Amino acid sequence: MKAADSGQELKIYEPDNSIKKGFFAVYGEIFHELKNNRWLMYQLFKRDITAMHKQSFMGMLWLVVMPVFSVMTFVMLKRSGVMNTGDTGVPYALYVVSGLAIWQLFSTGIVSCTQSLVEAGVMIKIINFSKKSLVIAALGKSFIAFLVQIVLLLILFIVYRHWPQPGILLIPFILLPLVLLTLGLGLLLALLNSVMRDIGNMLAIAVTFLMFLTPVFYVRPTAGFLGEITRFNPLYYFISAGRDLLFAGSITELNGYLLASLASFLLFLVSLSVFHLTETRITERV
Amino acid sequence: MSDVVIRVEGVSKKYCRSIKKSIVYGLADIGRNVVGLSSQPGRLRNDEFWAVDDISFEVERGQTLGLIGANGSGKTTLLKMLNGIFWPDKGKIAVRGRVGALIAVGAGFHPLLTGRENIYVNGAILGIGRKAISKQFDAIVEFSGIKDSLDTPVKFYSSGMFVRLGFAVAIHCEPEILLIDEVLAVGDIDFRAKCMRKLKELNSLGVTKIFVSHDMNAVLLICDKTIHLSRGKIRMHGPSRDVINQYKVEALRESDDDFMESHQIRYGTRQVEIKKVEFLDESSRPRELFKRGEFFRVRIAFEAKERVEKPNFSIGFYTQDGVLISKPITRDHQVQVESIEKEGAITYSIPALPFNVGKYFVSVGCWDSVGRVAYDHHEQLYDFIVEEGAVDGRIQERFGLVTIPGQWEIK
């Protein structure tokens, strides 16, 4: 259904086009769409980054200021004894920054994916272009935020003279399933948000709530209600896998991590195909 | 075999009037499709209606098809389906070739990015690839004529500049089929002329076009055939000229002349009273609808309360926009009415009505001998409609207000 560069392709539009194709036969189409739209994704990604904080004096500095302040808040709370975080084993600032970096990869990503279609506004109703590319490109912001926090983390390593394990180099790879999870949920929520705006509002609440539910700035509770939830929280396994690689050198809860990765991958595949089959509903209702 | 590039067969599209129901229906449709069920698109649910209703037509390569109709008649919805933005609920659309759209140009612009940055992004959205955009970049800038503002964020552009740049990008995506929705309405005269030239140039490249507009002259200029849509249905499909004529006549008949009421006034001393004004045809039958080139007569019936010496009669013909086209006055025609008393009538005849298709408003008046004091004046109280017809049995001008039967001669 894409205006690709091939010359005389024949396109047929019929009601319920999608269900005639079937649920699994669509991956070829999706693959081609994504392949043909690499340039579009790059341009959209670049657009989001260029426009980010453009109308502000501090500009890109905001990318640094915001995580620095949230880390300072947590460190202050911890020092004043308001918060019982458990024994983190490493300097607390390092623990929080590493957790927040990974957490924000997810939270910023899912929020901007979900809003991407609605924010594109009228454009989506009048130009036929790849909507998947739009959602995928929306991840760009969270990548940039993640990179900034990694740099911040490296600075903190120097400040605390606490050297990271060589496993730090593996971090981009072990976080790939997290990106797929974000994208999978993002695609579904973007689709639903284009039909009903409640989704965007609910997500804003849910993300804050989830952060407190996930051991981002405290150590995994071993018992109680929170401990039970954490056991089934895939986000926890991604965050702890990242931290383990940084501080211990190997992933301690490998089974949990692999299971979470598998679930994320499956969710991503299903979402992609659901999105592909129903994306014209976006323009009908957005 | 004819070279059909767009084939539309029995296509319908439904819309929902209520936002809350639209949410429910949207979710239901998505849900059903996800589990592999039909969304039963052919059925109307509560508060739904057919915005486009059982439309069929074909367009051949290189042809230009006009789409006209009142607001809300389904033109834009039809264009969106042709563009694949959403699918029809009934019927089938087959489109062969790369589709480009000139609809609300510049919609993809990011206000904070510069013109230069937006050319790349918008180009990518419209399907211009990496190589093509660097090749076309200079042509786009040249066409838009905003070279000096290229590195200014587009939020500081005037609306004209914005549209020019948007149009320039959209037209350079080298479509084989171009959908155009009322984009020429903006921009200054120069730019509009430039756009029209560019559209003609695309003609010679064999680009197929669908052109939606309320500007009948533009439709007439560009389109080979035209479809008149009314409430989602095809009212008429044929040569542009015939369709436009029929559309105009219909629209004029239905128009409520609220706007004109402000002009409608009557004043005068009433020494003479105008009793009745009629428009008559050759056989003296009163009519409201005339063909251009037909015999046309205005008959003014009056009643003089007392004897009036050397009165003047006047008739004014106005367009719908209030432009006075012609104002015959007896004195200016060297016609002297000696005196009138009691009841009587005066007529003014035009052997071949020269007005082009449209609705016309008529003022009539009776004045004193020097034309200074009005006995009775009816300002644009009467109207009639002119439909397509030939002057002198052959002249069929398409533009302007009137057809003047001049003579051409080659020396």
XYZ file of C-alpha atoms in Angstrom:
697
model
C 0.000 0.000 0.000
C 2.989 2.322 -0.230
C 3.825 4.785 -2.944
C 7.216 3.213 -3.450
C 9.585 4.087 -6.247
C 8.586 1.240 -8.542
C 7.038 2.719 -11.646
C 3.730 1.193 -12.644
C 2.605 -0.792 -9.643
C -1.086 -1.501 -9.385
C -2.728 -0.696 -6.090
C -6.129 -2.025 -5.171
C -8.163 -0.524 -2.377
C -11.105 -2.532 -1.109
C -13.019 -2.771 2.145
C -11.376 -5.003 4.750
C -8.318 -5.307 2.519
C -6.399 -6.483 5.520
C -8.275 -9.596 6.564
C -7.959 -11.009 3.070
C -4.227 -11.028 3.542
C -4.158 -12.931 6.765
C -2.331 -12.319 9.955
C 1.077 -13.757 9.209
C 1.403 -13.136 5.509
C 1.948 -9.479 6.228
C 5.543 -9.617 7.466
C 6.930 -9.532 3.943
C 4.984 -6.370 3.258
C 6.099 -4.824 6.513
C 9.703 -5.671 5.798
C 9.513 -4.032 2.385
C 7.788 -0.994 3.761
C 10.459 -0.483 6.388
C 13.240 -1.117 3.904
C 11.820 1.382 1.419
C 11.340 3.997 4.101
C 14.768 4.103 5.699
C 15.333 7.589 4.293
C 11.959 8.752 5.613
C 12.689 7.349 9.066
C 16.071 9.035 9.100
C 14.538 12.363 8.070
C 11.773 12.125 10.662
C 14.290 11.155 13.311
C 16.487 14.085 12.344
C 13.478 16.386 12.375
C 12.528 15.393 15.910
C 16.072 15.840 17.159
C 16.623 19.158 15.382
C 13.362 20.604 16.600
C 13.881 19.378 20.150
C 14.398 22.296 22.537
C 14.964 24.602 19.572
C 12.866 27.395 20.933
C 14.736 27.616 24.232
C 17.887 29.451 25.249
C 19.530 26.425 26.807
C 18.620 24.258 23.838
C 20.188 20.825 23.976
C 21.534 21.551 27.454
C 18.102 20.554 28.707
C 18.973 16.995 27.788
C 21.684 17.098 30.458
C 19.977 19.329 32.999
C 16.884 17.198 33.379
C 18.546 13.877 34.274
C 21.092 15.656 36.493
C 18.294 17.169 38.535
C 16.322 13.969 38.841
C 19.453 12.139 40.018
C 20.161 14.918 42.515
C 16.635 14.604 43.839
C 17.006 10.886 44.456
C 20.458 11.263 46.001
C 19.112 13.956 48.327
C 16.163 11.824 49.366
C 18.464 8.902 50.031
C 20.981 10.980 52.087
C 18.257 12.511 54.182
C 17.103 9.005 55.037
C 13.570 9.545 53.776
C 13.900 6.635 51.437
C 14.989 3.115 52.139
C 16.583 1.898 48.911
C 18.313 -1.183 50.204
C 22.027 -1.889 49.740
C 22.943 -0.932 46.183
C 26.511 -2.184 46.420
C 27.831 0.723 44.336
C 27.695 4.499 44.898
C 24.026 5.414 44.888
C 24.361 8.089 42.165
C 25.797 5.480 39.814
C 22.989 3.109 40.685
C 20.282 5.699 39.996
C 21.756 7.064 36.771
C 22.200 3.607 35.293
C 18.648 2.665 36.275
C 17.138 5.915 35.045
C 19.001 5.752 31.734
C 17.476 2.383 30.914
C 14.103 3.264 32.395
C 13.869 6.421 30.287
C 14.756 4.558 27.166
C 11.459 2.795 27.784
C 9.318 5.568 29.253
C 10.291 8.419 26.908
C 10.121 6.026 23.999
C 6.667 4.699 24.717
C 5.218 8.153 25.353
C 6.603 9.673 22.175
C 5.598 6.642 20.093
C 2.075 6.809 21.458
C 1.759 10.508 20.715
C 3.502 10.375 17.345
C 0.427 9.785 15.175
C -1.758 12.303 16.953
C 0.995 14.912 16.962
C 1.521 14.507 13.242
C -1.955 16.020 12.982
C -3.472 16.901 9.665
C -0.526 15.530 7.721
C -1.625 12.006 8.492
C -5.061 12.612 7.029
C -3.892 13.969 3.704
C -0.584 12.343 2.808
C -0.224 8.645 2.250
C 3.095 7.763 3.815
C 4.427 5.049 6.082
C 2.905 5.521 9.513
C 5.119 2.826 10.981
C 8.101 4.952 10.061
C 6.594 7.813 12.002
C 6.159 5.705 15.131
C 9.607 4.174 14.819
C 11.273 7.532 14.262
C 9.610 8.768 17.447
C 11.996 6.483 19.347
C 14.801 8.816 18.321
C 14.195 11.194 21.208
C 14.562 8.457 23.770
C 17.767 7.206 22.114
C 19.291 10.643 22.367
C 18.193 11.009 25.978
C 19.681 7.586 26.680
C 23.018 8.508 25.101
C 23.222 11.701 27.127
C 22.623 9.727 30.314
C 25.273 7.197 29.382
C 27.745 10.048 28.997
C 26.609 11.368 32.358
C 27.141 7.904 33.787
C 30.689 7.735 32.419
C 31.444 11.093 34.019
C 30.122 9.798 37.331
C 32.313 6.710 36.996
C 35.299 9.028 36.766
C 34.092 11.177 39.640
C 33.631 8.162 41.917
C 36.756 6.406 40.587
C 34.658 3.313 40.228
C 35.431 1.619 36.927
C 32.723 -0.098 34.884
C 33.062 -3.712 33.851
C 33.911 -4.432 30.182
C 30.328 -5.689 29.910
C 29.344 -2.025 29.335
C 30.110 -2.613 25.663
C 27.343 -5.215 25.497
C 24.697 -2.827 26.781
C 23.390 -1.763 23.353
C 22.760 -5.415 22.506
C 21.142 -6.511 25.706
C 18.795 -3.522 25.530
C 17.559 -4.435 22.068
C 14.635 -6.498 23.439
C 13.662 -3.499 25.581
C 13.547 -1.359 22.453
C 11.345 -3.964 20.769
C 9.063 -4.026 23.810
C 8.818 -0.232 23.735
C 8.114 -0.213 20.037
C 5.615 -3.042 20.265
C 3.616 -1.317 22.991
C 4.164 2.031 21.261
C 2.652 0.808 17.995
C -0.416 -0.593 19.726
C -0.940 2.452 21.921
C -0.363 4.874 19.042
C -3.037 3.062 17.077
C -5.491 3.151 19.967
C -4.603 6.733 20.870
C -5.455 7.862 17.366
C -8.963 6.552 17.946
C -9.399 7.575 21.572
C -7.234 10.141 23.322
C -7.819 8.534 26.721
C -4.893 6.269 25.940
C -2.381 9.105 25.954
C -3.636 10.427 29.276
C -3.750 7.007 30.877
C -0.226 6.323 29.685
C 1.106 9.467 31.344
C -0.267 8.232 34.653
C 0.785 4.640 34.091
C 4.392 5.536 33.296
C 4.885 7.453 36.534
C 3.216 4.693 38.502
C 5.309 2.001 36.815
C 8.533 3.785 37.623
C 7.827 3.556 41.321
C 6.763 -0.047 40.866
C 9.990 -0.969 39.086
C 13.286 -1.110 40.992
C 14.813 1.880 39.226
C 16.057 3.793 42.240
C 15.788 1.087 44.873
C 17.059 -2.470 45.149
C 14.777 -5.344 44.254
C 12.611 -6.108 47.260
C 12.898 -9.760 48.174
C 9.538 -10.176 49.840
C 6.053 -8.750 49.979
C 3.696 -7.455 47.367
C 6.308 -5.369 45.552
C 8.700 -8.298 45.431
C 6.031 -10.461 43.851
C 5.241 -7.855 41.205
C 8.903 -7.355 40.406
C 9.233 -11.055 39.745
C 6.871 -10.688 36.772
C 7.979 -7.245 35.648
C 9.972 -7.576 32.418
C 11.236 -4.022 32.801
C 13.008 -5.032 35.976
C 14.974 -7.735 34.170
C 16.162 -5.332 31.482
C 17.252 -2.751 34.028
C 18.977 -5.253 36.243
C 20.679 -6.927 33.274
C 22.110 -3.543 32.272
C 23.271 -2.808 35.813
C 24.774 -6.250 36.217
C 26.854 -5.781 33.106
C 28.076 -2.432 34.387
C 28.812 -3.339 37.953
C 29.185 -7.136 38.146
C 30.236 -8.090 34.648
C 27.592 -10.729 33.980
C 23.813 -10.999 34.075
C 22.747 -12.613 37.331
C 19.122 -13.307 36.506
C 19.681 -14.668 33.025
C 16.518 -16.787 32.881
C 14.293 -13.870 33.751
C 16.070 -11.720 31.215
C 15.727 -14.286 28.428
C 12.068 -14.847 29.190
C 11.374 -11.116 29.214
C 13.239 -10.797 25.902
C 11.239 -13.562 24.301
C 7.957 -12.043 25.481
C 9.028 -8.635 24.171
C 9.958 -10.067 20.818
C 6.614 -11.857 20.464
C 4.710 -8.766 21.508
C 6.637 -6.754 18.950
C 5.786 -9.179 16.152
C 2.109 -9.268 17.038
C 1.877 -5.473 17.400
C 3.608 -4.904 14.105
C 1.141 -7.077 12.304
C -1.886 -5.667 14.123
C -0.717 -2.167 13.278
C -0.149 -3.099 9.664
C -3.567 -4.650 9.288
C -5.503 -1.828 10.879
C -3.491 1.301 10.139
C -6.045 2.761 7.743
C -8.380 3.021 10.739
C -6.032 5.663 12.063
C -6.823 8.075 9.276
C -10.523 7.309 9.526
C -10.723 8.310 13.155
C -7.685 10.376 14.106
C -7.144 -1.503 -25.165
C -7.703 1.812 -23.472
C -5.111 2.908 -20.978
C -7.151 3.226 -17.803
C -5.040 4.245 -14.810
C -7.789 4.884 -12.282
C -10.794 2.630 -12.026
C -13.427 3.262 -9.388
C -16.236 0.712 -9.109
C -19.250 1.259 -6.908
C -17.242 2.941 -4.189
C -18.877 4.124 -0.961
C -17.510 5.522 2.273
C -19.344 6.075 5.507
C -18.713 8.717 8.126
C -19.917 9.062 11.655
C -21.615 12.160 13.005
C -20.852 11.543 16.676
C -17.364 11.562 18.173
C -18.136 9.134 20.993
C -19.740 6.646 18.627
C -16.817 7.121 16.261
C -14.494 5.939 19.053
C -16.609 2.859 19.704
C -16.937 2.021 16.015
C -13.231 2.590 15.453
C -12.305 0.205 18.240
C -14.871 -2.329 17.048
C -13.501 -2.211 13.491
C -9.932 -2.619 14.694
C -10.968 -5.438 17.016
C -12.841 -7.333 14.333
C -10.020 -6.964 11.813
C -7.449 -8.126 14.329
C -9.280 -11.369 14.997
C -9.805 -11.818 11.286
C -13.466 -10.869 11.065
C -14.949 -8.488 8.556
C -15.818 -5.090 9.983
C -19.061 -5.379 8.002
C -18.256 -2.142 6.229
C -21.332 -2.202 4.028
C -23.711 -1.715 6.929
C -24.603 1.644 8.410
C -24.585 1.839 12.189
C -26.354 4.453 14.284
C -25.348 8.018 13.393
C -23.433 6.933 10.321
C -24.132 8.110 6.796
C -22.684 7.609 3.336
C -20.316 10.497 2.636
C -19.536 8.933 -0.732
C -22.236 6.776 -2.181
C -21.836 4.259 -4.999
C -19.434 6.147 -7.247
C -18.012 4.635 -10.427
C -15.758 6.171 -13.047
C -12.561 5.637 -14.983
C -9.723 7.947 -15.879
C -7.332 7.275 -18.726
C -3.652 8.096 -18.748
C -2.943 11.774 -19.297
C -6.549 12.820 -18.767
C -7.606 15.454 -16.305
C -10.822 14.881 -14.409
C -12.555 17.689 -12.557
C -14.530 17.121 -9.365
C -17.043 19.802 -8.495
C -19.865 20.042 -6.010
C -21.047 21.937 -2.969
C -19.123 21.738 0.326
C -19.610 18.342 1.913
C -20.506 16.600 -1.305
C -17.731 14.037 -0.867
C -15.015 15.375 -3.159
C -12.193 15.309 -0.633
C -13.254 11.940 0.772
C -13.100 10.504 -2.712
C -9.621 11.965 -3.230
C -8.438 10.452 0.034
C -9.608 7.028 -1.033
C -7.862 7.394 -4.380
C -4.736 8.290 -2.440
C -5.103 5.158 -0.304
C -5.352 7.168 2.899
C -8.326 5.073 3.866
C -10.146 2.265 2.151
C -13.643 2.308 0.723
C -16.410 0.634 2.711
C -17.955 -0.721 -0.465
C -16.663 -1.202 -3.966
C -13.159 -1.260 -5.341
C -10.527 1.236 -6.446
C -7.644 0.304 -8.715
C -4.869 2.827 -9.245
C -1.919 2.271 -11.541
C 1.145 4.409 -10.953
C 2.721 6.610 -8.363
C 0.229 8.953 -6.740
C 1.098 12.444 -5.590
C -1.238 14.771 -3.781
C -1.544 18.527 -3.688
C -3.868 18.696 -0.710
C -3.319 21.286 2.004
C 0.290 21.669 0.913
C 2.859 22.307 3.600
C 0.905 20.239 6.111
C 3.981 18.201 6.973
C 6.141 21.214 7.767
C 7.617 21.520 11.209
C 7.314 25.149 12.298
C 10.642 25.224 14.125
C 12.679 23.847 11.237
C 14.056 26.042 8.477
C 12.758 26.000 4.933
C 15.814 24.016 3.880
C 15.325 21.357 6.554
C 11.624 21.148 5.799
C 12.237 20.546 2.115
C 14.108 17.369 3.025
C 11.613 16.156 5.614
C 8.513 17.014 3.621
C 10.102 15.562 0.509
C 10.748 12.301 2.353
C 7.169 12.220 3.616
C 5.918 12.709 0.066
C 8.136 9.874 -1.074
C 11.111 11.720 -2.571
C 14.162 9.610 -1.871
C 17.691 10.574 -0.915
C 19.049 10.867 -4.459
C 15.982 12.506 -5.961
C 15.832 15.235 -3.343
C 19.413 16.400 -3.865
C 18.739 16.433 -7.591
C 15.488 18.377 -7.205
C 16.528 20.687 -4.377
C 17.511 23.642 -6.537
C 14.425 23.289 -8.702
C 12.222 23.304 -5.615
C 13.873 26.434 -4.217
C 13.687 28.100 -7.611
C 10.012 27.289 -8.036
C 9.044 28.411 -4.541
C 10.838 31.721 -4.940
C 11.814 31.904 -1.273
C 15.564 31.620 -1.704
C 16.258 34.452 0.751
C 14.269 32.823 3.552
C 15.636 29.328 3.078
C 17.387 29.304 6.443
C 14.562 30.913 8.406
C 12.271 28.684 10.475
C 9.017 28.305 8.581
C 7.023 29.577 11.547
C 8.213 33.036 10.523
C 7.014 32.570 6.946
C 3.965 34.406 5.659
C 1.095 32.091 4.812
C 1.804 32.743 1.144
C 5.449 31.717 1.434
C 4.427 28.644 3.388
C 2.072 27.506 0.664
C 4.544 28.295 -2.101
C 7.184 26.123 -0.517
C 4.680 23.356 0.189
C 3.424 23.417 -3.361
C 6.965 23.455 -4.734
C 7.943 20.331 -2.781
C 4.722 18.491 -3.592
C 4.869 19.161 -7.312
C 8.460 17.942 -7.529
C 7.759 14.414 -6.300
C 7.270 13.350 -9.919
C 3.880 11.712 -9.647
C 2.232 9.776 -12.435
C -1.153 10.576 -10.969
C -1.693 13.896 -9.265
C -4.590 14.656 -6.926
C -5.191 18.371 -6.551
C -7.568 19.747 -3.938
C -8.253 23.466 -4.076
C -4.672 24.511 -3.535
C -4.522 27.214 -6.130
C -6.869 29.376 -4.121
C -3.955 30.734 -2.107
C -0.835 32.508 -3.224
C -0.550 35.677 -5.255
C -1.395 36.088 -8.931
C 2.138 35.413 -10.114
C 2.376 32.190 -8.204
C -1.024 31.001 -9.350
C -0.032 31.600 -12.930
C 3.174 29.679 -12.283
C 1.191 26.766 -10.839
C -1.154 26.687 -13.798
C 1.847 26.644 -16.143
C 3.392 23.814 -14.160
C 0.141 21.823 -14.309
C 0.033 22.298 -18.074
C 3.647 21.166 -18.285
C 2.664 17.995 -16.415
C -0.013 17.494 -19.053
C 2.610 17.181 -21.709
C 4.403 14.574 -19.588
C 1.264 12.445 -19.601
C 0.490 12.933 -15.903
C -3.061 11.969 -15.013
C -4.781 14.521 -12.809
C -7.836 14.767 -10.635
C -8.687 18.342 -9.883
C -11.049 19.459 -7.143
C -12.012 23.092 -7.227
C -14.755 25.618 -6.730
C -13.189 27.813 -9.388
C -15.232 26.848 -12.438
C -12.975 28.759 -14.820
C -9.960 26.768 -13.647
C -11.864 23.498 -13.990
C -12.943 24.490 -17.468
C -9.365 25.366 -18.391
C -7.704 22.238 -17.075
C -10.210 19.394 -17.144
C -11.291 17.269 -20.081
C -14.151 15.725 -18.166
C -15.849 16.679 -14.950
C -17.918 14.929 -12.326
C -20.505 16.854 -10.363
C -20.934 15.320 -6.914
C -23.972 16.001 -4.822
C -24.469 14.436 -1.380
C -21.923 11.775 -2.174
C -23.493 10.703 -5.446
C -22.576 11.448 -9.040
C -25.056 14.014 -10.289
C -23.522 14.283 -13.721
C -20.394 13.039 -15.468
C -19.381 14.289 -18.876
C -17.539 16.980 -20.803
C -16.535 19.756 -18.374
C -18.514 22.393 -20.186
C -21.861 20.617 -19.921
C -21.349 19.542 -16.336
C -20.303 22.989 -15.183
C -23.253 24.580 -16.918
C -25.694 22.228 -15.262
C -23.970 22.650 -11.896
C -24.117 26.418 -12.063
C -27.765 26.478 -13.027
C -28.655 24.108 -10.223
C -26.577 25.902 -7.641
C -28.117 29.210 -8.663
C -31.634 27.882 -8.404
C -31.030 26.546 -4.931
C -29.122 29.553 -3.643
C -30.969 31.489 -1.001
C -30.220 35.062 -1.772
C -29.653 36.218 1.796
C -26.662 38.136 0.664
C -28.665 40.033 -1.898
C -31.372 41.095 0.504
C -29.203 43.836 1.888
C -29.178 45.440 -1.537
C -32.857 45.101 -2.087
C -34.512 48.400 -1.475
C -37.353 50.358 -2.900
C -37.577 54.120 -2.848
C -39.334 56.963 -4.650
C -42.137 59.519 -4.419
C -44.644 56.957 -5.755
C -46.238 59.446 -8.148
C -45.735 56.540 -10.475
C -45.799 53.066 -8.997
C -44.145 50.057 -10.580
C -46.710 47.287 -10.222
C -45.102 44.272 -11.824
C -41.858 43.297 -13.528
C -41.666 40.231 -15.763
C -39.072 38.548 -17.951
C -40.613 37.277 -21.167
C -39.517 35.023 -23.977
C -40.287 35.299 -27.669
C -43.840 34.088 -27.220
C -44.408 36.532 -24.332
C -44.404 33.785 -21.721
C -42.900 34.840 -18.366
C -39.789 32.826 -17.517
C -36.980 32.742 -14.977
C -34.545 30.663 -16.964
C -33.129 31.792 -20.299
C -30.514 30.432 -22.646
C -27.703 32.703 -23.652
C -28.389 34.069 -27.142
C -32.161 33.817 -26.696
C -34.652 36.592 -27.157
C -35.188 38.362 -23.823
C -37.692 41.024 -22.815
C -38.292 42.933 -19.583
C -41.852 44.131 -19.097
C -42.536 46.823 -16.524
C -46.182 47.439 -15.622
C -46.814 50.769 -13.876
C -49.592 52.969 -12.623
C -49.339 56.761 -12.618
C -51.329 58.382 -9.842
C -51.408 61.631 -11.816
C -50.295 62.687 -15.255
C -46.491 62.686 -15.488
C -44.611 64.479 -18.271
C -41.515 63.052 -19.935
C -40.646 60.342 -17.427
C -37.486 58.220 -17.732
C -37.396 54.466 -17.267
C -34.260 52.601 -16.233
C -33.236 48.962 -15.943
C -30.034 47.771 -14.275
C -28.530 44.310 -14.741
C -26.270 43.136 -11.899
C -24.192 40.010 -11.326
C -24.539 38.032 -8.115
C -21.539 39.919 -6.738
C -23.336 43.184 -7.330
C -21.372 44.280 -10.391
C -23.464 46.460 -12.674
C -23.132 45.065 -16.196
C -25.532 47.211 -18.118
C -27.956 50.021 -17.336
C -30.281 50.966 -20.181
C -32.128 54.261 -19.518
C -34.710 55.535 -21.952
C -33.023 58.955 -22.262
C -29.627 57.412 -23.041
C -31.272 55.336 -25.752
C -32.763 58.578 -27.195
C -36.230 57.316 -26.378
C -38.724 59.951 -25.282
C -41.841 58.948 -23.388
C -44.115 61.979 -23.802
C -46.400 61.424 -20.840
C -48.008 58.645 -18.855
C -51.285 58.503 -17.020
C -53.113 55.724 -15.193
C -52.001 52.172 -15.955
C -49.532 51.209 -18.636
C -46.469 49.112 -19.441
C -43.098 49.578 -21.025
C -40.852 46.823 -22.381
C -37.159 46.534 -23.095
C -36.074 43.778 -25.472
C -32.717 42.221 -26.140
C -32.776 40.175 -29.361
C -29.902 37.910 -28.281
C -29.212 37.787 -24.568
C -25.412 38.281 -24.246
C -24.987 37.336 -20.570
C -22.924 34.252 -19.778
C -24.079 31.469 -17.450
C -25.091 32.863 -14.077
C -27.753 34.467 -11.978
C -28.554 38.115 -12.627
C -30.338 40.681 -10.538
C -32.397 43.438 -12.040
C -33.225 46.940 -10.856
C -36.038 48.898 -12.468
C -36.960 52.528 -11.967
C -39.176 55.329 -13.118
C -37.673 58.837 -12.866
C -38.514 62.457 -13.610
C -37.593 64.117 -16.910
C -33.983 64.819 -15.901
C -33.493 61.594 -14.008
C -32.987 63.223 -10.645
C -36.145 62.422 -8.699
C -37.221 58.800 -8.452
C -40.934 58.165 -8.684
C -40.377 54.519 -7.908
C -37.166 52.518 -7.884
C -36.800 48.790 -7.154
C -33.147 48.050 -6.427
C -32.216 44.502 -7.536
C -35.585 43.125 -6.567
C -35.843 40.756 -9.523
C -33.632 37.985 -10.815
C -33.305 35.536 -13.647
C -30.870 32.777 -14.583
C -28.937 32.328 -17.795
C -27.796 28.897 -18.910
C -25.417 27.808 -21.625
C -26.447 28.672 -25.164
C -24.984 30.009 -28.389
C -25.063 33.637 -29.451
C -25.796 34.048 -33.140
C -26.251 30.304 -33.200
C -22.504 29.669 -33.028
C -20.576 31.719 -30.492
C -20.030 29.912 -27.197
C -17.571 31.936 -25.160
C -16.477 30.298 -21.918
C -15.023 33.190 -19.945
C -16.071 36.626 -18.809
C -19.484 38.071 -18.063
C -20.909 38.666 -21.507
C -20.582 37.323 -25.010
C -20.178 40.061 -27.591
C -20.742 38.807 -31.135
C -17.625 40.370 -32.653
C -16.066 39.453 -35.970
C -12.746 37.711 -36.570
C -10.923 38.299 -39.818
C -7.497 37.235 -40.948
C -5.716 39.698 -43.222
